[in-house]
Each structure stands twice: as C-alpha cells, then as structure tokens.
PDB file of C-alpha atoms in Angstrom:
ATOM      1  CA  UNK A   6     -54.007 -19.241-308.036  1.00 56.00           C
ATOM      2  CA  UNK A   7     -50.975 -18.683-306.269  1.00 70.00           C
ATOM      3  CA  UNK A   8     -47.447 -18.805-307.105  1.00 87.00           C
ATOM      4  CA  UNK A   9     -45.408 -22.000-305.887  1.00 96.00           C
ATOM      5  CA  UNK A  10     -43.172 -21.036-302.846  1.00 98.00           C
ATOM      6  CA  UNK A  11     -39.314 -22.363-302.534  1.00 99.00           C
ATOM      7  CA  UNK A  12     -37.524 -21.786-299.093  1.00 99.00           C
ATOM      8  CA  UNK A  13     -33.882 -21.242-299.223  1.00 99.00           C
ATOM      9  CA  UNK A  14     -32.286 -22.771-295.546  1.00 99.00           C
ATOM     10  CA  UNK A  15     -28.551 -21.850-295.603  1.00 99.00           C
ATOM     11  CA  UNK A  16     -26.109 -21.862-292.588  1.00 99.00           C
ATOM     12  CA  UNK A  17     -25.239 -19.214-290.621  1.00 98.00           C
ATOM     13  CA  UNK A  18     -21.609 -21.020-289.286  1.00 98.00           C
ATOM     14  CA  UNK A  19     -18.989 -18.649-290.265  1.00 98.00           C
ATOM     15  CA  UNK A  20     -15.801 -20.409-288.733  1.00 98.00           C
ATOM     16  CA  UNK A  21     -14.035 -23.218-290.923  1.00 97.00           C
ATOM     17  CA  UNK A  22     -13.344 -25.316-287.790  1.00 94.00           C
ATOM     18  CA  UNK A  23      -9.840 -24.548-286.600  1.00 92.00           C
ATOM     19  CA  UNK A  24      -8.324 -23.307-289.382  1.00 94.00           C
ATOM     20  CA  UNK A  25      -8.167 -19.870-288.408  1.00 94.00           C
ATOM     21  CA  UNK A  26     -10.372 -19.346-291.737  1.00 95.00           C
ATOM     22  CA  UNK A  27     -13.394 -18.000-292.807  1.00 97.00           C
ATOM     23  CA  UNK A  28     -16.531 -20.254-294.088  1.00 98.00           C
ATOM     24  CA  UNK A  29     -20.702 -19.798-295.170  1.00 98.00           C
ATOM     25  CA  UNK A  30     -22.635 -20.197-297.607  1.00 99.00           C
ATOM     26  CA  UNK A  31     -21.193 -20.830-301.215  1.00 99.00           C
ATOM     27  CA  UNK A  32     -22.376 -17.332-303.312  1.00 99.00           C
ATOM     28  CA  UNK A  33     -22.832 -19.185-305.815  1.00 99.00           C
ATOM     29  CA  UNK A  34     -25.107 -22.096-304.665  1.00 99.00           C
ATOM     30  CA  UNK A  35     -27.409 -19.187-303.707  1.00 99.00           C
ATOM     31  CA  UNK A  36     -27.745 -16.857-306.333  1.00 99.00           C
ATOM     32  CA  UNK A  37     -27.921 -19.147-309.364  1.00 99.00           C
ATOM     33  CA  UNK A  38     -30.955 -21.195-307.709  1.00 99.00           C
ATOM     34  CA  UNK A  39     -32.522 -18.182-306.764  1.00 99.00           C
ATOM     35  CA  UNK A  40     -32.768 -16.640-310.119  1.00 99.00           C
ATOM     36  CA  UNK A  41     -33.482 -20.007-311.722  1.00 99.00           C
ATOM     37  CA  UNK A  42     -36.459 -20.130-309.543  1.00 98.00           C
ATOM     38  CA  UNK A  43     -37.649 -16.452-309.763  1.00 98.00           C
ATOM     39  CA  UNK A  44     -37.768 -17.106-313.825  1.00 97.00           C
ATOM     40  CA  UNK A  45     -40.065 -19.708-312.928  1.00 97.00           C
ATOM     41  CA  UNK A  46     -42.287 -17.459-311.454  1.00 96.00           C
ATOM     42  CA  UNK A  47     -41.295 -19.042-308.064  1.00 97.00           C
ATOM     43  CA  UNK A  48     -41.777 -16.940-304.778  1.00 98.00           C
ATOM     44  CA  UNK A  49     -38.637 -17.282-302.705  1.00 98.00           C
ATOM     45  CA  UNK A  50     -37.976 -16.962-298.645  1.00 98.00           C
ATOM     46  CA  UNK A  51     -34.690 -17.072-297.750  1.00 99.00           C
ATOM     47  CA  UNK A  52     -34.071 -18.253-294.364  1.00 99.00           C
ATOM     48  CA  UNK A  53     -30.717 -19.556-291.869  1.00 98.00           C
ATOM     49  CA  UNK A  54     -30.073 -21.301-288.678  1.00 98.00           C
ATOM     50  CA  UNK A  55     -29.797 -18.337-286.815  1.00 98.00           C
ATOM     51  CA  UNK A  56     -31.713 -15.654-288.757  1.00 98.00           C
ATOM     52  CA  UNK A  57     -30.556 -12.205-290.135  1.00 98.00           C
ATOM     53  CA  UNK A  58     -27.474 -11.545-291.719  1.00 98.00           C
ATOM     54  CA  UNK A  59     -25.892 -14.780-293.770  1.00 99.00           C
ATOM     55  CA  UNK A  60     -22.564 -15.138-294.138  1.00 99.00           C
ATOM     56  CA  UNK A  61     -20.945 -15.937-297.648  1.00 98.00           C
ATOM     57  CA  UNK A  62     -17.953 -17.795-298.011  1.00 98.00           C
ATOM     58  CA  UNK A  63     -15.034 -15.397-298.481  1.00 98.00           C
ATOM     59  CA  UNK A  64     -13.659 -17.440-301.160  1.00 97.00           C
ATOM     60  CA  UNK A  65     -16.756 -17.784-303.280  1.00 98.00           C
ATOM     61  CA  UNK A  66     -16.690 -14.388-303.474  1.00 97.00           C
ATOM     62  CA  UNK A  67     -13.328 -13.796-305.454  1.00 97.00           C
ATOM     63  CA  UNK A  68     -13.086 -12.988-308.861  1.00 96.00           C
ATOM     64  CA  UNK A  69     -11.962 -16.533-310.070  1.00 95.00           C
ATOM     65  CA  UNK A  70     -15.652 -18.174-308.850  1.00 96.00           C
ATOM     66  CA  UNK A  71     -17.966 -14.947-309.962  1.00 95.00           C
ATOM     67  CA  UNK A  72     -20.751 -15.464-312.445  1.00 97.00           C
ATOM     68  CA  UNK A  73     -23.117 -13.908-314.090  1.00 97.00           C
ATOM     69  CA  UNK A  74     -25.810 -14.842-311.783  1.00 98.00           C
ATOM     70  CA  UNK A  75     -24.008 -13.739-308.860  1.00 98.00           C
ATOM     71  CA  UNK A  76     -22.802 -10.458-309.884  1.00 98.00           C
ATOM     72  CA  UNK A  77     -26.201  -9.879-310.553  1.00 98.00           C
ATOM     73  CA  UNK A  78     -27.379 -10.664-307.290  1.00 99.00           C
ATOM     74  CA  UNK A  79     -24.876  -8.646-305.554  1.00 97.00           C
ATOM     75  CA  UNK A  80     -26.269  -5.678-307.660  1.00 98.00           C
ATOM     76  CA  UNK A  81     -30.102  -6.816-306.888  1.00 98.00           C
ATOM     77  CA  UNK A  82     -30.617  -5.226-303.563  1.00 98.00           C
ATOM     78  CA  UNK A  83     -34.022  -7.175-302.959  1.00 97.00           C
ATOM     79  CA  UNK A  84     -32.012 -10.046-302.639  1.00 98.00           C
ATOM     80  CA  UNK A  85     -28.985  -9.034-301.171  1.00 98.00           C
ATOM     81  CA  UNK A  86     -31.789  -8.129-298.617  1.00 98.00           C
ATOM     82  CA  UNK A  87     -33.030 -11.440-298.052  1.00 97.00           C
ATOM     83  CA  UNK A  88     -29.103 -12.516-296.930  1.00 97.00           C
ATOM     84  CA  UNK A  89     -28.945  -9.515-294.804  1.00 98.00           C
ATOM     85  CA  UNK A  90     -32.137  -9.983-293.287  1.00 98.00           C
ATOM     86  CA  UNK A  91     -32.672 -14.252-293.246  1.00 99.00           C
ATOM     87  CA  UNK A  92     -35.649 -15.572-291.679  1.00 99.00           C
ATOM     88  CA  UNK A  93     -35.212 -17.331-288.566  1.00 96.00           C
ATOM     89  CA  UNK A  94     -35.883 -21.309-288.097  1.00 93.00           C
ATOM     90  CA  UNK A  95     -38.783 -21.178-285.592  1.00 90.00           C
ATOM     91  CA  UNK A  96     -40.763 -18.346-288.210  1.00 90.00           C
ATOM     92  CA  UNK A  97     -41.050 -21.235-290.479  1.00 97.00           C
ATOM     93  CA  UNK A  98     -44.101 -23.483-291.504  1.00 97.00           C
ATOM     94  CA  UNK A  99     -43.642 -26.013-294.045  1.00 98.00           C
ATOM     95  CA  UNK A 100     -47.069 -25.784-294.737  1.00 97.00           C
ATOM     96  CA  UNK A 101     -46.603 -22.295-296.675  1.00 97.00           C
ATOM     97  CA  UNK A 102     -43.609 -24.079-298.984  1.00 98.00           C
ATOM     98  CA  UNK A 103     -43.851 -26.396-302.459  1.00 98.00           C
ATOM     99  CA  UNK A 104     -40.278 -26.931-301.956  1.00 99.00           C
ATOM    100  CA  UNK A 105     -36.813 -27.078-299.471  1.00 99.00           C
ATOM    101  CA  UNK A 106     -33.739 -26.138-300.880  1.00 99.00           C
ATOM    102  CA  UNK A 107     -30.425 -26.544-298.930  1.00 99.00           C
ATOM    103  CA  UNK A 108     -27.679 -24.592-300.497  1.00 99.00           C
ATOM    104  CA  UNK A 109     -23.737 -25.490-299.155  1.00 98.00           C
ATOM    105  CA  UNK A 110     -20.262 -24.169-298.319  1.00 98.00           C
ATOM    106  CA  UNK A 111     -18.736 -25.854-295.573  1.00 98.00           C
ATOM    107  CA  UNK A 112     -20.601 -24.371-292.749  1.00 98.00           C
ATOM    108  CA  UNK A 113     -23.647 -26.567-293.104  1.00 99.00           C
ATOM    109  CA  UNK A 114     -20.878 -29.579-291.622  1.00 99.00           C
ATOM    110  CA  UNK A 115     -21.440 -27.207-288.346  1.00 98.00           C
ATOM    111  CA  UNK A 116     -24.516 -26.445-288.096  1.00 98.00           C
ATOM    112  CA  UNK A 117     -27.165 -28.485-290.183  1.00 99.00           C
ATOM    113  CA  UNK A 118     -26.058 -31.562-288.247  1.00 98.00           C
ATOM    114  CA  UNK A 119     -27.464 -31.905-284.365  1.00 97.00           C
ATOM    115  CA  UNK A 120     -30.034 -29.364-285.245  1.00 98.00           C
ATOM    116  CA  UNK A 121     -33.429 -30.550-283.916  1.00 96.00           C
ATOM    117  CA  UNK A 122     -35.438 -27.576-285.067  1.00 97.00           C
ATOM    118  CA  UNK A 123     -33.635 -28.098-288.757  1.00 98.00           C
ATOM    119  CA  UNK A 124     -34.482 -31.791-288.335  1.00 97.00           C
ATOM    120  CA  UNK A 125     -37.585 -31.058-287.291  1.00 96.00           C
ATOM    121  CA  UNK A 126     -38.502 -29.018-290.461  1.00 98.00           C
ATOM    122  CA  UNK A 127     -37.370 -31.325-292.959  1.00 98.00           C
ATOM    123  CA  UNK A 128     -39.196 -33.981-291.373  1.00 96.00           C
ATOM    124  CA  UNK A 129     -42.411 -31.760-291.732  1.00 97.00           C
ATOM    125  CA  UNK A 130     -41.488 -31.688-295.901  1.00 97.00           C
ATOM    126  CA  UNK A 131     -40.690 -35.426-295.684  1.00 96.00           C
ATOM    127  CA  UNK A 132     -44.425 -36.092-294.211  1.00 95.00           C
ATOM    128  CA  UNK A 133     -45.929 -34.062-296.394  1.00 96.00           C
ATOM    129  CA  UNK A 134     -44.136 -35.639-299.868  1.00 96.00           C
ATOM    130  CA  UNK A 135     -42.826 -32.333-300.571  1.00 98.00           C
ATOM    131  CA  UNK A 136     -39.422 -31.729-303.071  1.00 98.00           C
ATOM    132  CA  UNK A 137     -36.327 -31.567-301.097  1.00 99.00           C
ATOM    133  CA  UNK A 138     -33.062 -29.990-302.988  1.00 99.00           C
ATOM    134  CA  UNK A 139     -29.903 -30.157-301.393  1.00 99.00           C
ATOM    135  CA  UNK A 140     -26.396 -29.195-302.973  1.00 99.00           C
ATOM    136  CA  UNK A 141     -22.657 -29.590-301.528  1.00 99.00           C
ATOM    137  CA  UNK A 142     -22.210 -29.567-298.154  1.00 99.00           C
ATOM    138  CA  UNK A 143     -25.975 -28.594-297.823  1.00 99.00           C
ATOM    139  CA  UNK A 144     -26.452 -32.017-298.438  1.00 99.00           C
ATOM    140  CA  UNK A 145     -25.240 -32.895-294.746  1.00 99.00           C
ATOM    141  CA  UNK A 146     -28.829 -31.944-293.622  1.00 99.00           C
ATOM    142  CA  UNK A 147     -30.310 -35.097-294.904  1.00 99.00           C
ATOM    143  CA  UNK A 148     -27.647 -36.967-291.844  1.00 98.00           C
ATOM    144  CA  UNK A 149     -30.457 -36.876-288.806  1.00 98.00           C
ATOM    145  CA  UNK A 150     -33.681 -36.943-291.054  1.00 97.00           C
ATOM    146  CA  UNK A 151     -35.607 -40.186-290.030  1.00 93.00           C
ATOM    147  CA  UNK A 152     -38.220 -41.999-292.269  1.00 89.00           C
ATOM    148  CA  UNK A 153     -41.777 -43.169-290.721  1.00 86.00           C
ATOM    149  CA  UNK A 154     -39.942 -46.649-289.383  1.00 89.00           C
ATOM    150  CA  UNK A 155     -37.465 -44.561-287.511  1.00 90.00           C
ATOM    151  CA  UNK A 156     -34.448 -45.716-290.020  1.00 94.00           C
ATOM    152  CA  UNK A 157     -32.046 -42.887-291.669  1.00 97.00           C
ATOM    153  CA  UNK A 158     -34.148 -40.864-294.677  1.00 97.00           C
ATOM    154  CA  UNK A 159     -31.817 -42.034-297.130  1.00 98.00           C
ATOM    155  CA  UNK A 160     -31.351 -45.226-296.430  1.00 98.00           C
ATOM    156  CA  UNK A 161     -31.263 -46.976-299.660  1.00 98.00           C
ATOM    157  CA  UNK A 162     -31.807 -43.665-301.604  1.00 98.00           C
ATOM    158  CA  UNK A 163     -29.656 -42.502-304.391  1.00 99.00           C
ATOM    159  CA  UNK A 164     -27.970 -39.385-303.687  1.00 99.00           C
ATOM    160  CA  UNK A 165     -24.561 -37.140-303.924  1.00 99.00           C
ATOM    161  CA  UNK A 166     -22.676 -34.691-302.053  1.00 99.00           C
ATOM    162  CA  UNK A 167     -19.630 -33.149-301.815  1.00 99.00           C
ATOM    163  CA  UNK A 168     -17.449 -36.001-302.377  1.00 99.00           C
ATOM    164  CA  UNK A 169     -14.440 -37.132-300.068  1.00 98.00           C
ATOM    165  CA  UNK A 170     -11.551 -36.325-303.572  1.00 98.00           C
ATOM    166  CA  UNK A 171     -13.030 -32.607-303.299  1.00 98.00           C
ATOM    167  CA  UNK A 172     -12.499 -32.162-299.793  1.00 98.00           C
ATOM    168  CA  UNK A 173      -8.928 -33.676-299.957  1.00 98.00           C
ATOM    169  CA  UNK A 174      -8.617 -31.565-303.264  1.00 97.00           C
ATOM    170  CA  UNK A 175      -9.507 -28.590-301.080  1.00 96.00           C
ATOM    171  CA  UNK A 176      -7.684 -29.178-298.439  1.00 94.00           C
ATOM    172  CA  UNK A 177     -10.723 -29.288-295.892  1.00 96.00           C
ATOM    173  CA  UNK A 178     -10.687 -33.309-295.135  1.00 96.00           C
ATOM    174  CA  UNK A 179      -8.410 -32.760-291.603  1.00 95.00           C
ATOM    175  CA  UNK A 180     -10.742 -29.817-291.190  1.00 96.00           C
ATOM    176  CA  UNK A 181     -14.289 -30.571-291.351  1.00 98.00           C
ATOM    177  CA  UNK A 182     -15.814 -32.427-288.222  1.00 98.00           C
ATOM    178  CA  UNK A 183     -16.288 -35.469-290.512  1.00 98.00           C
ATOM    179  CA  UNK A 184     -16.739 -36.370-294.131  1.00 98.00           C
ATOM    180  CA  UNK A 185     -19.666 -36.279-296.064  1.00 99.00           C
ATOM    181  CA  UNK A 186     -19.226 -38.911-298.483  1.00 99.00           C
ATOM    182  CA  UNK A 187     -18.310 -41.268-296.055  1.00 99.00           C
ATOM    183  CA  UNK A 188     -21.132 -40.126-293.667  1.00 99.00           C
ATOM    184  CA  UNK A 189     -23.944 -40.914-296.182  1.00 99.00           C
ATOM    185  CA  UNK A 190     -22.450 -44.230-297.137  1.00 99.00           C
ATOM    186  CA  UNK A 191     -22.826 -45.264-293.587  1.00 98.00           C
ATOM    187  CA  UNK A 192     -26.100 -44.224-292.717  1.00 98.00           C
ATOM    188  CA  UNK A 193     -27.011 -46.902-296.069  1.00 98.00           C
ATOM    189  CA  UNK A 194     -27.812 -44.021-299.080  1.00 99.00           C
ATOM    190  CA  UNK A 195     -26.917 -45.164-301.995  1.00 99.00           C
ATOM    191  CA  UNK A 196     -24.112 -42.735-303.075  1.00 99.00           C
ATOM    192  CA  UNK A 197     -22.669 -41.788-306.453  1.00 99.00           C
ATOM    193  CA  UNK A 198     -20.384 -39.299-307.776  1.00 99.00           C
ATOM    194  CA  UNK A 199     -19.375 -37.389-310.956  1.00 98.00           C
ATOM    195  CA  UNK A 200     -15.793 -35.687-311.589  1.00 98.00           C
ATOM    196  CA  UNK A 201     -14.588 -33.696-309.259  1.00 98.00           C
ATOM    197  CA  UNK A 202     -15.502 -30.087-309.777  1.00 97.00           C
ATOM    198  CA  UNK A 203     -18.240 -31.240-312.255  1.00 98.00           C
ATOM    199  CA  UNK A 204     -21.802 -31.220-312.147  1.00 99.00           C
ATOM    200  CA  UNK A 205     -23.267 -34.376-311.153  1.00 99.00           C
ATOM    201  CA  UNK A 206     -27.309 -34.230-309.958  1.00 99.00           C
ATOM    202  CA  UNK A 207     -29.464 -37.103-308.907  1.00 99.00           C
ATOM    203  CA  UNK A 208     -32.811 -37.959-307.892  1.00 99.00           C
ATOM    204  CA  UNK A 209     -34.741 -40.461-306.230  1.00 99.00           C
ATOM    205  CA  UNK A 210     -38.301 -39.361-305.960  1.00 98.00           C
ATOM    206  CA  UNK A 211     -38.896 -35.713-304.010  1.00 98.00           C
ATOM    207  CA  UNK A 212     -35.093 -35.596-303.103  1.00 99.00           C
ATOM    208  CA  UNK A 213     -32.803 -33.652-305.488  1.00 99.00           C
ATOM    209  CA  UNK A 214     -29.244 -33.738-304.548  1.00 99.00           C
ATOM    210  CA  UNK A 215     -26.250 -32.030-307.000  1.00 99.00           C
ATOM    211  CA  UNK A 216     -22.317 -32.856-306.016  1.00 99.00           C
ATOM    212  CA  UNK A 217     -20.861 -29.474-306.147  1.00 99.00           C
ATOM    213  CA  UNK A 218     -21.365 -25.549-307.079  1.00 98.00           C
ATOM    214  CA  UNK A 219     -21.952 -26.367-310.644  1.00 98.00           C
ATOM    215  CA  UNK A 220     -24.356 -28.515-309.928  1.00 99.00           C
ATOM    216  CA  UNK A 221     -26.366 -25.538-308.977  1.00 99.00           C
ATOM    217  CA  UNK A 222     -28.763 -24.725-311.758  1.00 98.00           C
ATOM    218  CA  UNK A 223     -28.955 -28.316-312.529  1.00 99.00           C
ATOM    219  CA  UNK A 224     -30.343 -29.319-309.085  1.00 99.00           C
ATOM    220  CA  UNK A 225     -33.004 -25.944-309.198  1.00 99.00           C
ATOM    221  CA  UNK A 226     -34.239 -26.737-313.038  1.00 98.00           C
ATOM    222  CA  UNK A 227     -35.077 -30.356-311.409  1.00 98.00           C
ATOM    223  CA  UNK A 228     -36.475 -29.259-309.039  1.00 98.00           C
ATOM    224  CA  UNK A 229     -38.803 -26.845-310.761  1.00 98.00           C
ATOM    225  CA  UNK A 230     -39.459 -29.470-313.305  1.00 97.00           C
ATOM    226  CA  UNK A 231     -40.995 -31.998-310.407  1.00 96.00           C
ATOM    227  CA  UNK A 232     -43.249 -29.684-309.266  1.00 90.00           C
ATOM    228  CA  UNK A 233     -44.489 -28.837-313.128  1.00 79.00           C
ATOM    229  CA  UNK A 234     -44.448 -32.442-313.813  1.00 68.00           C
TER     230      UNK A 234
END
C-alpha cells in the first residue's frame, strides 16, 4: 500500500508590488505543514509557479517569527532541497496527489491569480473530490477556480484568508493588487474571521482554509485528519 501524497504549490513572486520590498513564501507556512505531514507518514512534493529555487519572505525569516519547525527545516537539507529545487507547474498530475496544499506570503496576490495552468490544476483536484488546504494569502488561489455550473468554487462556501485588519495592520493594503477579504466576499464565499494574528481554520467539505501563519499546523492536522477519516 502506498503512502498518501501531499503537493506543496507555493509562489515564486518575489517583488512586494511597488514597495521597493522583498516578498515569497511565508517560512513558516511551509515548514510547519511539511513536518506535520511527514509525521503522518505523508510523502511530500514541493512544487512553484515557476519551478526551482523558491523564494522565502525576508521577513519570515528574522529571528522574531523563527520556530522550532523552521529552524529545523533550515538545518534539514532534504528539504531545504525541495525549495531550492521546486517542481515546475506543467510536471504535475493531480492524479499522483491525495491532497493540494497552498501555503502564503504575499506573493501568491501576484501570481496564483490569472494563472490558467494553476487554475487548471486545482480544477483537476476539484473534479476529482480531492482535499484542498489553503493558508494566508495562499488562499487567493481559490479566486478563478470554477465549479461544474461555471459559478466561482466558493460560492456559498465557508472559508478564511488573510483578513483586510491584517493587511492594514501590516501595512500591505495600498500595496497588494487587491484585497483578499474583500475579493472572496464578492465572488459569494461565505467568509469568517478570527483575531488578527490568531489562528482561525475552517472547513467546508474537501476545502481547508486557516487565516494566518498560525493557522499553519491547524490547517495540515485537518487536513491529514480528512483523509484518515
């Protein structure tokens, strides 16, 4: 019997709009999933929009936002070989996957929106009634998925994001190309929110969405628990 199989997507935008700054994925929302799934006895591909190296949010990488899970994984050089070495989009079959997993950081506002190949993908795990986590900003992949009438994915589905009081608590909300929150509000999902800064998960069948960083391990134990259950 083989082990079940959880693909990683993660961005591969590096630029935080016109800041001047420096953006990726969120350490954080990588490494604790990815060890929370590996204890699971989960196989793991890591894959991004463009393929090979990933870039990692500058910020998530300070002292003030380490953990144990992702000093650990800077010290694992497996997987800090699976960021310097990401799949690429078109390798992918959804067929060899149990599970999606969108991780954020602000570049997935870039680049997992307007992405026909990344729609493309998901839609393939929507068909096939497969789990789909997304966390953060990851969760602005879920914008262009359609359902089988040709209507928004989460219309009427309960979800959560990145909300609109973290991005102005940030200082992103003049930055990003448009807010998440708001975005998924008006394409009819039916949004909730914890505290800022907090972890907040919900779910609504296969989908598995988490608020923020901390919802990290949260939205990862869910999802390993739906494919158990």
């Amino acid at each position: 019997m083989r082990k079940s199989k959880v693909l990683f997507i993660t961005t591969s935008h590096d630029e935080l709009g016109n800041s001047g700054l420096k953006t990726g994925v969120w350490f954080e929302e990588v490494a604790t999933p990815y060890y929370a799934f590996k204890n699971a006895g989960f196989d793991i591909d890591i894959a991004s929009i463009k393929g090979g190296e990933i870039p990692i949010d500058p910020i998530s990488e300070l002292p003030e936002w380490e953990t144990e899970d992702t000093i650990q994984f800077k010290n694992d050089s497996i997987a800090m070989d699976y960021l310097n070495h990401s799949l690429k989009l078109n390798e992918l079959n959804s067929e060899n996957y149990d599970q999606i997993y969108f991780p954020g950081g602000h570049g997935p506002m870039w680049d997992f929106v307007n992405n026909e190949t990344l729609t493309k993908l998901l839609n393939d795990f929507i068909i096939q009634d497969k789990t789909i986590g997304a966390l953060c900003h990851g969760v602005a992949v879920l914008v262009d998925a359609l359902n089988s009438k040709g209507e928004p994915f989460i219309k009427g589905k309960k979800l959560t994001s990145f909300s609109n009081s973290e991005e102005v608590a940030v200082g992103a909300q003049e930055v990003v190309p448009f807010l998440l929150e708001t975005k998924l509000k008006e394409l009819g999902s039916i949004y909730s929110k914890g505290n800022d800064f907090t972890s907040y998960i919900i779910t609504d069948g296969n989908l598995v969405t988490g608020q923020n960083p901390t919802s990290s391990v949260g939205v990862a134990l869910k999802m390993i628990d739906l494919l158990v259950d």
